């Protein structure tokens, strides 16, 4: 329904102009610079809502500071058999097992190329494994990811390699260091080689998206691999296969069956993973926090544990189209209240702001 409702916004420049004027973030205090890119606000659209890049201009007009499009795969493919998407209103959550339905990386890249100049915010593109490609031999998987990467690299400001969706068989096994290592090396070689056309031969920042279900040691291991390979950052987290702490009755959950759970129940784990990733990866890499963000408070908590940027999906479904603006306004309000001059000051917390002020006024 959201995608249908946004069709006129996507296709009518005048409507985007009016809407964008009201909703796009325009306060320099919200600007985030990371990966060599400038984001007008830290709040982005998470992967999976605009899988075929049908509404990139519309989402930007709603005030998202970046859009992550896809996940696309080298081969076009349909969804898993329906039903494949369920609402859990009592939990403000969703369960999905869509399985990367998309028109194929090359096709989607063409659409992005045609509309790119009017999106106006950084575009991330998520790439995944085609369903028909088996995990063994690994060379086949590497070729499949390479093909997606090559198709999208010239139209992407950054690329996210998705090895964490629970809905493609064996995909999450790729998070094991011995599989992640050759994949990261293969794609990072592509990313730094420089493309043609629009990218003008520039390197493209490459990030990896990880699952919340990894044990802490496994998080450390994959972050170490990402660091070793020279990736630009980590997106944490994808949906969870856990079903703990839900208000929705157990028999309803059981009937729904397999899939990835997103939304509010994911927030605490996603927060912990982001904190761990930041501690492990160091201050320079980009960390994008995603999972259960639905308010200024949850966004700020995610930024405070170390995310440079945040993303929303399920929160957007439950809270509606004004969520990005509402979070942006909330952050600006908190800056005013806490006397923080920048988002950076706000994120580092009130004590930092107070200390900073006293440093400035106390003579040494
Ligand atoms: C219906 C649905 C489809 C999704 N598809 C993708 C996808 O294609 N690629 C991806 O990396 N993440 C996908 N995700 C995961 C989201 O990008 C996000 O990581 C996750 O939902 C947690 O954020 P949220 O709680 O704000 O929804 C999907 C999530 C949902 C609910």
GROMACS .gro file of C-alpha atoms and ligand atoms in nm:
model
  395
    1UNK     CA    1   0.000   0.000   0.000
    2UNK     CA    2   0.284   0.239   0.085
    3UNK     CA    3   0.445   0.177  -0.253
    4UNK     CA    4   0.116   0.237  -0.435
    5UNK     CA    5   0.043   0.553  -0.238
    6UNK     CA    6   0.386   0.691  -0.325
    7UNK     CA    7   0.343   0.644  -0.704
    8UNK     CA    8   0.220   1.000  -0.769
    9UNK     CA    9   0.503   1.139  -0.556
   10UNK     CA   10   0.757   0.939  -0.752
   11UNK     CA   11   0.627   1.047  -1.089
   12UNK     CA   12   0.512   1.406  -1.040
   13UNK     CA   13   0.801   1.647  -1.002
   14UNK     CA   14   0.575   1.927  -0.876
   15UNK     CA   15   0.439   1.707  -0.597
   16UNK     CA   16   0.790   1.602  -0.495
   17UNK     CA   17   0.894   1.965  -0.495
   18UNK     CA   18   0.613   2.067  -0.259
   19UNK     CA   19   0.649   1.762  -0.035
   20UNK     CA   20   1.026   1.782  -0.032
   21UNK     CA   21   1.008   2.149   0.062
   22UNK     CA   22   0.808   2.054   0.370
   23UNK     CA   23   0.975   1.727   0.465
   24UNK     CA   24   1.335   1.717   0.344
   25UNK     CA   25   1.586   1.793   0.621
   26UNK     CA   26   1.751   2.128   0.559
   27UNK     CA   27   1.923   2.204   0.890
   28UNK     CA   28   2.304   2.189   0.866
   29UNK     CA   29   2.316   2.055   1.224
   30UNK     CA   30   2.176   1.724   1.099
   31UNK     CA   31   2.437   1.671   0.829
   32UNK     CA   32   2.652   1.357   0.865
   33UNK     CA   33   2.976   1.309   0.670
   34UNK     CA   34   3.098   0.953   0.642
   35UNK     CA   35   3.252   0.729   0.373
   36UNK     CA   36   3.339   1.045   0.179
   37UNK     CA   37   2.968   1.120   0.136
   38UNK     CA   38   2.742   1.389   0.277
   39UNK     CA   39   2.408   1.283   0.427
   40UNK     CA   40   2.151   1.561   0.493
   41UNK     CA   41   2.026   1.368   0.797
   42UNK     CA   42   2.124   1.047   0.974
   43UNK     CA   43   1.785   0.880   0.911
   44UNK     CA   44   1.774   0.650   0.609
   45UNK     CA   45   1.542   0.397   0.451
   46UNK     CA   46   1.642   0.036   0.521
   47UNK     CA   47   1.683  -0.220   0.244
   48UNK     CA   48   1.390  -0.431   0.131
   49UNK     CA   49   1.110  -0.177   0.106
   50UNK     CA   50   1.211  -0.042  -0.234
   51UNK     CA   51   1.357  -0.359  -0.381
   52UNK     CA   52   1.338  -0.247  -0.745
   53UNK     CA   53   1.416   0.123  -0.699
   54UNK     CA   54   1.059   0.214  -0.795
   55UNK     CA   55   1.019   0.492  -0.538
   56UNK     CA   56   1.366   0.630  -0.464
   57UNK     CA   57   1.271   0.989  -0.549
   58UNK     CA   58   0.954   0.965  -0.341
   59UNK     CA   59   1.132   0.832  -0.032
   60UNK     CA   60   1.388   1.109  -0.059
   61UNK     CA   61   1.104   1.364  -0.082
   62UNK     CA   62   0.961   1.223   0.244
   63UNK     CA   63   1.279   1.335   0.418
   64UNK     CA   64   1.498   1.026   0.431
   65UNK     CA   65   1.865   1.125   0.441
   66UNK     CA   66   1.962   0.824   0.230
   67UNK     CA   67   1.788   0.530   0.068
   68UNK     CA   68   1.916   0.173   0.059
   69UNK     CA   69   1.759   0.010  -0.246
   70UNK     CA   70   1.732  -0.366  -0.313
   71UNK     CA   71   1.825  -0.626  -0.218
   72UNK     CA   72   1.890  -0.704  -0.584
   73UNK     CA   73   2.038  -1.027  -0.717
   74UNK     CA   74   2.224  -1.098  -1.041
   75UNK     CA   75   1.932  -1.306  -1.165
   76UNK     CA   76   1.577  -1.169  -1.161
   77UNK     CA   77   1.360  -1.380  -0.930
   78UNK     CA   78   1.010  -1.396  -0.783
   79UNK     CA   79   0.903  -1.405  -0.418
   80UNK     CA   80   0.872  -1.714  -0.200
   81UNK     CA   81   0.518  -1.858  -0.216
   82UNK     CA   82   0.258  -1.647  -0.033
   83UNK     CA   83   0.174  -1.581   0.242
   84UNK     CA   84   0.518  -1.434   0.299
   85UNK     CA   85   0.458  -1.118   0.504
   86UNK     CA   86   0.276  -1.091   0.840
   87UNK     CA   87   0.193  -0.806   1.078
   88UNK     CA   88   0.224  -0.851   1.454
   89UNK     CA   89   0.049  -0.530   1.567
   90UNK     CA   90   0.066  -0.619   1.937
   91UNK     CA   91   0.444  -0.619   1.905
   92UNK     CA   92   0.480  -0.341   1.646
   93UNK     CA   93   0.663  -0.604   1.445
   94UNK     CA   94   0.661  -0.784   1.111
   95UNK     CA   95   0.764  -1.132   1.006
   96UNK     CA   96   0.864  -1.176   0.641
   97UNK     CA   97   0.999  -1.452   0.422
   98UNK     CA   98   0.991  -1.271   0.089
   99UNK     CA   99   1.329  -1.404  -0.027
  100UNK     CA  100   1.466  -1.116  -0.240
  101UNK     CA  101   1.201  -1.084  -0.513
  102UNK     CA  102   1.352  -0.838  -0.762
  103UNK     CA  103   1.383  -0.758  -1.131
  104UNK     CA  104   1.755  -0.830  -1.140
  105UNK     CA  105   2.055  -0.609  -1.064
  106UNK     CA  106   2.114  -0.486  -1.420
  107UNK     CA  107   1.749  -0.396  -1.478
  108UNK     CA  108   1.720  -0.210  -1.147
  109UNK     CA  109   2.049  -0.030  -1.212
  110UNK     CA  110   1.906   0.107  -1.537
  111UNK     CA  111   1.606   0.247  -1.352
  112UNK     CA  112   1.830   0.410  -1.093
  113UNK     CA  113   2.050   0.561  -1.364
  114UNK     CA  114   1.747   0.726  -1.523
  115UNK     CA  115   1.623   0.881  -1.194
  116UNK     CA  116   1.942   0.926  -0.994
  117UNK     CA  117   1.993   1.295  -1.046
  118UNK     CA  118   1.652   1.369  -0.894
  119UNK     CA  119   1.689   1.158  -0.580
  120UNK     CA  120   1.913   1.415  -0.412
  121UNK     CA  121   2.038   1.196  -0.124
  122UNK     CA  122   2.303   0.922  -0.118
  123UNK     CA  123   2.186   0.594  -0.271
  124UNK     CA  124   2.296   0.264  -0.122
  125UNK     CA  125   2.232  -0.056  -0.313
  126UNK     CA  126   2.203  -0.390  -0.138
  127UNK     CA  127   2.323  -0.698  -0.327
  128UNK     CA  128   2.238  -1.057  -0.237
  129UNK     CA  129   2.281  -1.411  -0.364
  130UNK     CA  130   2.056  -1.536  -0.645
  131UNK     CA  131   1.833  -1.815  -0.514
  132UNK     CA  132   1.941  -2.058  -0.789
  133UNK     CA  133   2.310  -2.036  -0.698
  134UNK     CA  134   2.427  -2.298  -0.446
  135UNK     CA  135   2.680  -2.218  -0.175
  136UNK     CA  136   2.917  -2.480  -0.319
  137UNK     CA  137   3.133  -2.434  -0.512
  138UNK     CA  138   3.212  -2.098  -0.359
  139UNK     CA  139   3.345  -1.963  -0.690
  140UNK     CA  140   2.988  -1.972  -0.823
  141UNK     CA  141   2.867  -1.755  -0.534
  142UNK     CA  142   3.156  -1.513  -0.580
  143UNK     CA  143   3.073  -1.481  -0.951
  144UNK     CA  144   2.708  -1.419  -0.867
  145UNK     CA  145   2.786  -1.139  -0.618
  146UNK     CA  146   3.050  -0.997  -0.855
  147UNK     CA  147   2.793  -0.979  -1.135
  148UNK     CA  148   2.552  -0.785  -0.910
  149UNK     CA  149   2.827  -0.556  -0.792
  150UNK     CA  150   2.940  -0.475  -1.146
  151UNK     CA  151   2.582  -0.409  -1.253
  152UNK     CA  152   2.512  -0.155  -0.977
  153UNK     CA  153   2.847   0.004  -0.895
  154UNK     CA  154   2.817   0.301  -1.130
  155UNK     CA  155   2.478   0.406  -0.995
  156UNK     CA  156   2.548   0.349  -0.624
  157UNK     CA  157   2.699   0.588  -0.371
  158UNK     CA  158   2.764   0.284  -0.154
  159UNK     CA  159   2.700  -0.089  -0.186
  160UNK     CA  160   2.591  -0.322   0.094
  161UNK     CA  161   2.667  -0.691   0.065
  162UNK     CA  162   2.380  -0.876   0.224
  163UNK     CA  163   2.476  -1.211   0.374
  164UNK     CA  164   2.229  -1.199   0.660
  165UNK     CA  165   1.875  -1.248   0.533
  166UNK     CA  166   1.715  -1.557   0.687
  167UNK     CA  167   1.500  -1.615   0.378
  168UNK     CA  168   1.755  -1.737   0.124
  169UNK     CA  169   1.884  -2.088   0.190
  170UNK     CA  170   2.242  -2.098   0.323
  171UNK     CA  171   2.288  -1.722   0.291
  172UNK     CA  172   2.368  -1.663   0.658
  173UNK     CA  173   2.631  -1.937   0.647
  174UNK     CA  174   2.832  -1.689   0.443
  175UNK     CA  175   2.892  -1.491   0.760
  176UNK     CA  176   3.144  -1.755   0.866
  177UNK     CA  177   3.489  -1.602   0.840
  178UNK     CA  178   3.619  -1.861   0.593
  179UNK     CA  179   3.341  -1.774   0.346
  180UNK     CA  180   3.318  -1.403   0.423
  181UNK     CA  181   3.692  -1.361   0.364
  182UNK     CA  182   3.702  -1.457  -0.007
  183UNK     CA  183   3.372  -1.276  -0.067
  184UNK     CA  184   3.495  -0.951   0.090
  185UNK     CA  185   3.826  -0.977  -0.095
  186UNK     CA  186   3.655  -1.040  -0.429
  187UNK     CA  187   3.413  -0.750  -0.389
  188UNK     CA  188   3.660  -0.509  -0.234
  189UNK     CA  189   3.889  -0.569  -0.531
  190UNK     CA  190   3.599  -0.468  -0.755
  191UNK     CA  191   3.508  -0.173  -0.533
  192UNK     CA  192   3.854  -0.020  -0.534
  193UNK     CA  193   3.929  -0.096  -0.897
  194UNK     CA  194   3.719   0.198  -1.015
  195UNK     CA  195   3.427   0.172  -1.251
  196UNK     CA  196   3.332   0.351  -1.566
  197UNK     CA  197   3.060   0.593  -1.661
  198UNK     CA  198   2.900   0.797  -1.385
  199UNK     CA  199   3.131   0.685  -1.107
  200UNK     CA  200   3.418   0.833  -1.305
  201UNK     CA  201   3.648   0.555  -1.196
  202UNK     CA  202   3.599   0.630  -0.826
  203UNK     CA  203   3.612   0.359  -0.561
  204UNK     CA  204   3.272   0.269  -0.416
  205UNK     CA  205   3.234   0.226  -0.037
  206UNK     CA  206   3.143  -0.134   0.041
  207UNK     CA  207   2.966  -0.239   0.361
  208UNK     CA  208   2.845  -0.572   0.496
  209UNK     CA  209   2.505  -0.626   0.659
  210UNK     CA  210   2.504  -0.872   0.947
  211UNK     CA  211   2.241  -1.070   1.138
  212UNK     CA  212   2.141  -1.006   1.499
  213UNK     CA  213   2.149  -1.380   1.565
  214UNK     CA  214   2.527  -1.409   1.548
  215UNK     CA  215   2.698  -1.495   1.876
  216UNK     CA  216   2.917  -1.217   2.007
  217UNK     CA  217   3.238  -1.396   1.906
  218UNK     CA  218   3.100  -1.441   1.555
  219UNK     CA  219   3.027  -1.069   1.537
  220UNK     CA  220   3.385  -0.996   1.635
  221UNK     CA  221   3.511  -1.242   1.373
  222UNK     CA  222   3.313  -1.096   1.084
  223UNK     CA  223   3.395  -0.739   1.186
  224UNK     CA  224   3.763  -0.836   1.190
  225UNK     CA  225   3.725  -0.977   0.838
  226UNK     CA  226   3.554  -0.659   0.720
  227UNK     CA  227   3.832  -0.451   0.870
  228UNK     CA  228   4.105  -0.670   0.725
  229UNK     CA  229   3.953  -0.651   0.377
  230UNK     CA  230   3.927  -0.271   0.405
  231UNK     CA  231   3.547  -0.246   0.387
  232UNK     CA  232   3.396   0.096   0.452
  233UNK     CA  233   3.162  -0.027   0.725
  234UNK     CA  234   2.893  -0.250   0.869
  235UNK     CA  235   2.513  -0.237   0.864
  236UNK     CA  236   2.369  -0.392   1.181
  237UNK     CA  237   2.125  -0.560   1.183
  238UNK     CA  238   1.906  -0.763   0.953
  239UNK     CA  239   1.587  -0.935   1.079
  240UNK     CA  240   1.605  -1.203   1.349
  241UNK     CA  241   1.495  -1.566   1.350
  242UNK     CA  242   1.440  -1.537   1.730
  243UNK     CA  243   1.082  -1.521   1.863
  244UNK     CA  244   1.143  -1.429   2.225
  245UNK     CA  245   0.957  -1.175   2.436
  246UNK     CA  246   0.660  -1.133   2.202
  247UNK     CA  247   0.311  -1.023   2.309
  248UNK     CA  248   0.155  -1.205   2.012
  249UNK     CA  249   0.030  -1.549   2.130
  250UNK     CA  250   0.264  -1.843   2.071
  251UNK     CA  251   0.014  -2.037   1.859
  252UNK     CA  252  -0.020  -1.742   1.621
  253UNK     CA  253   0.358  -1.715   1.593
  254UNK     CA  254   0.388  -2.088   1.533
  255UNK     CA  255   0.125  -2.076   1.260
  256UNK     CA  256   0.311  -1.796   1.082
  257UNK     CA  257   0.623  -2.013   1.067
  258UNK     CA  258   0.966  -1.928   0.932
  259UNK     CA  259   1.086  -1.580   0.847
  260UNK     CA  260   1.271  -1.276   0.975
  261UNK     CA  261   1.123  -1.076   1.260
  262UNK     CA  262   1.166  -0.697   1.250
  263UNK     CA  263   1.045  -0.398   1.449
  264UNK     CA  264   1.029  -0.312   1.818
  265UNK     CA  265   1.124  -0.655   1.960
  266UNK     CA  266   1.450  -0.637   1.763
  267UNK     CA  267   1.564  -0.304   1.904
  268UNK     CA  268   1.752  -0.416   2.217
  269UNK     CA  269   1.956  -0.677   2.031
  270UNK     CA  270   2.029  -0.448   1.736
  271UNK     CA  271   2.149  -0.182   1.982
  272UNK     CA  272   2.382  -0.430   2.152
  273UNK     CA  273   2.520  -0.548   1.818
  274UNK     CA  274   2.586  -0.192   1.700
  275UNK     CA  275   2.767  -0.117   2.027
  276UNK     CA  276   2.983  -0.426   1.986
  277UNK     CA  277   3.055  -0.356   1.619
  278UNK     CA  278   3.163   0.000   1.695
  279UNK     CA  279   3.392  -0.109   1.976
  280UNK     CA  280   3.552  -0.370   1.754
  281UNK     CA  281   3.583  -0.181   1.426
  282UNK     CA  282   3.721   0.142   1.569
  283UNK     CA  283   3.619   0.504   1.514
  284UNK     CA  284   3.687   0.542   1.142
  285UNK     CA  285   3.461   0.289   0.970
  286UNK     CA  286   3.094   0.367   0.908
  287UNK     CA  287   2.838   0.185   1.122
  288UNK     CA  288   2.473   0.196   1.019
  289UNK     CA  289   2.228   0.099   1.295
  290UNK     CA  290   1.896  -0.062   1.202
  291UNK     CA  291   1.639  -0.266   1.392
  292UNK     CA  292   1.332  -0.143   1.580
  293UNK     CA  293   1.394   0.229   1.538
  294UNK     CA  294   1.059   0.409   1.551
  295UNK     CA  295   1.117   0.737   1.737
  296UNK     CA  296   1.367   1.011   1.821
  297UNK     CA  297   1.459   0.824   2.141
  298UNK     CA  298   1.538   0.495   1.970
  299UNK     CA  299   1.730   0.672   1.692
  300UNK     CA  300   1.933   0.873   1.942
  301UNK     CA  301   2.012   0.562   2.148
  302UNK     CA  302   2.142   0.393   1.834
  303UNK     CA  303   2.357   0.695   1.748
  304UNK     CA  304   2.484   0.710   2.106
  305UNK     CA  305   2.611   0.350   2.104
  306UNK     CA  306   2.814   0.424   1.793
  307UNK     CA  307   2.602   0.436   1.476
  308UNK     CA  308   2.691   0.711   1.226
  309UNK     CA  309   2.360   0.664   1.047
  310UNK     CA  310   2.035   0.481   1.125
  311UNK     CA  311   1.772   0.320   0.907
  312UNK     CA  312   1.404   0.235   0.947
  313UNK     CA  313   1.170  -0.010   0.782
  314UNK     CA  314   0.910  -0.153   1.021
  315UNK     CA  315   0.881   0.175   1.214
  316UNK     CA  316   0.789   0.345   0.887
  317UNK     CA  317   0.513   0.088   0.829
  318UNK     CA  318   0.359   0.142   1.174
  319UNK     CA  319   0.430   0.511   1.233
  320UNK     CA  320   0.365   0.634   0.880
  321UNK     CA  321   0.528   0.855   0.620
  322UNK     CA  322   0.618   1.142   0.850
  323UNK     CA  323   0.850   0.935   1.068
  324UNK     CA  324   1.177   1.060   0.913
  325UNK     CA  325   1.071   1.422   0.960
  326UNK     CA  326   0.949   1.354   1.311
  327UNK     CA  327   1.281   1.194   1.414
  328UNK     CA  328   1.479   1.476   1.250
  329UNK     CA  329   1.273   1.738   1.432
  330UNK     CA  330   1.309   1.546   1.756
  331UNK     CA  331   1.687   1.540   1.722
  332UNK     CA  332   1.695   1.915   1.657
  333UNK     CA  333   1.473   1.974   1.961
  334UNK     CA  334   1.707   1.764   2.177
  335UNK     CA  335   2.003   1.968   2.051
  336UNK     CA  336   1.827   2.287   2.159
  337UNK     CA  337   1.734   2.145   2.501
  338UNK     CA  338   2.077   1.997   2.571
  339UNK     CA  339   2.267   2.295   2.431
  340UNK     CA  340   2.438   2.080   2.168
  341UNK     CA  341   2.564   2.277   1.870
  342UNK     CA  342   2.588   1.972   1.644
  343UNK     CA  343   2.453   1.621   1.615
  344UNK     CA  344   2.799   1.503   1.712
  345UNK     CA  345   2.777   1.693   2.043
  346UNK     CA  346   2.427   1.560   2.107
  347UNK     CA  347   2.536   1.204   2.044
  348UNK     CA  348   2.833   1.235   2.275
  349UNK     CA  349   2.586   1.334   2.547
  350UNK     CA  350   2.504   1.617   2.785
  351UNK     CA  351   2.816   1.567   2.998
  352UNK     CA  352   3.032   1.623   2.692
  353UNK     CA  353   2.845   1.942   2.605
  354UNK     CA  354   2.882   2.067   2.963
  355UNK     CA  355   3.252   1.979   2.969
  356UNK     CA  356   3.305   2.141   2.633
  357UNK     CA  357   3.142   2.461   2.757
  358UNK     CA  358   3.349   2.471   3.075
  359UNK     CA  359   3.667   2.412   2.877
  360UNK     CA  360   3.581   2.711   2.666
  361UNK     CA  361   3.514   2.943   2.959
  362UNK     CA  362   3.761   2.835   3.226
  363UNK     CA  363   4.098   2.996   3.167
  364UNK     CA  364   4.391   2.760   3.185
  365LIG     C1  365   0.934  -0.704   0.451
  365LIG     C2  366   1.080  -0.686   0.473
  365LIG     C3  367   1.170  -0.708   0.369
  365LIG     C4  368   1.307  -0.691   0.389
  365LIG     N1  369   1.393  -0.709   0.285
  365LIG     C5  370   1.525  -0.688   0.303
  365LIG     C6  371   1.615  -0.698   0.195
  365LIG     O1  372   1.578  -0.725   0.081
  365LIG     N2  373   1.748  -0.677   0.219
  365LIG     C7  374   1.795  -0.643   0.344
  365LIG     O2  375   1.916  -0.625   0.360
  365LIG     N3  376   1.711  -0.630   0.448
  365LIG     C8  377   1.578  -0.651   0.430
  365LIG     N4  378   1.493  -0.635   0.535
  365LIG     C9  379   1.548  -0.601   0.668
  365LIG    C10  380   1.545  -0.452   0.696
  365LIG     O3  381   1.625  -0.381   0.605
  365LIG    C11  382   1.596  -0.426   0.840
  365LIG     O4  383   1.731  -0.468   0.850
  365LIG    C12  384   1.515  -0.498   0.945
  365LIG     O5  385   1.378  -0.504   0.911
  365LIG    C13  386   1.526  -0.433   1.082
  365LIG     O6  387   1.483  -0.299   1.078
  365LIG     P1  388   1.335  -0.254   1.122
  365LIG     O7  389   1.310  -0.310   1.259
  365LIG     O8  390   1.337  -0.104   1.119
  365LIG     O9  391   1.241  -0.309   1.021
  365LIG    C14  392   1.356  -0.651   0.517
  365LIG    C15  393   1.264  -0.629   0.621
  365LIG    C16  394   1.130  -0.645   0.601
  365LIG    C17  395   1.035  -0.618   0.716
   0.00000   0.00000   0.00000
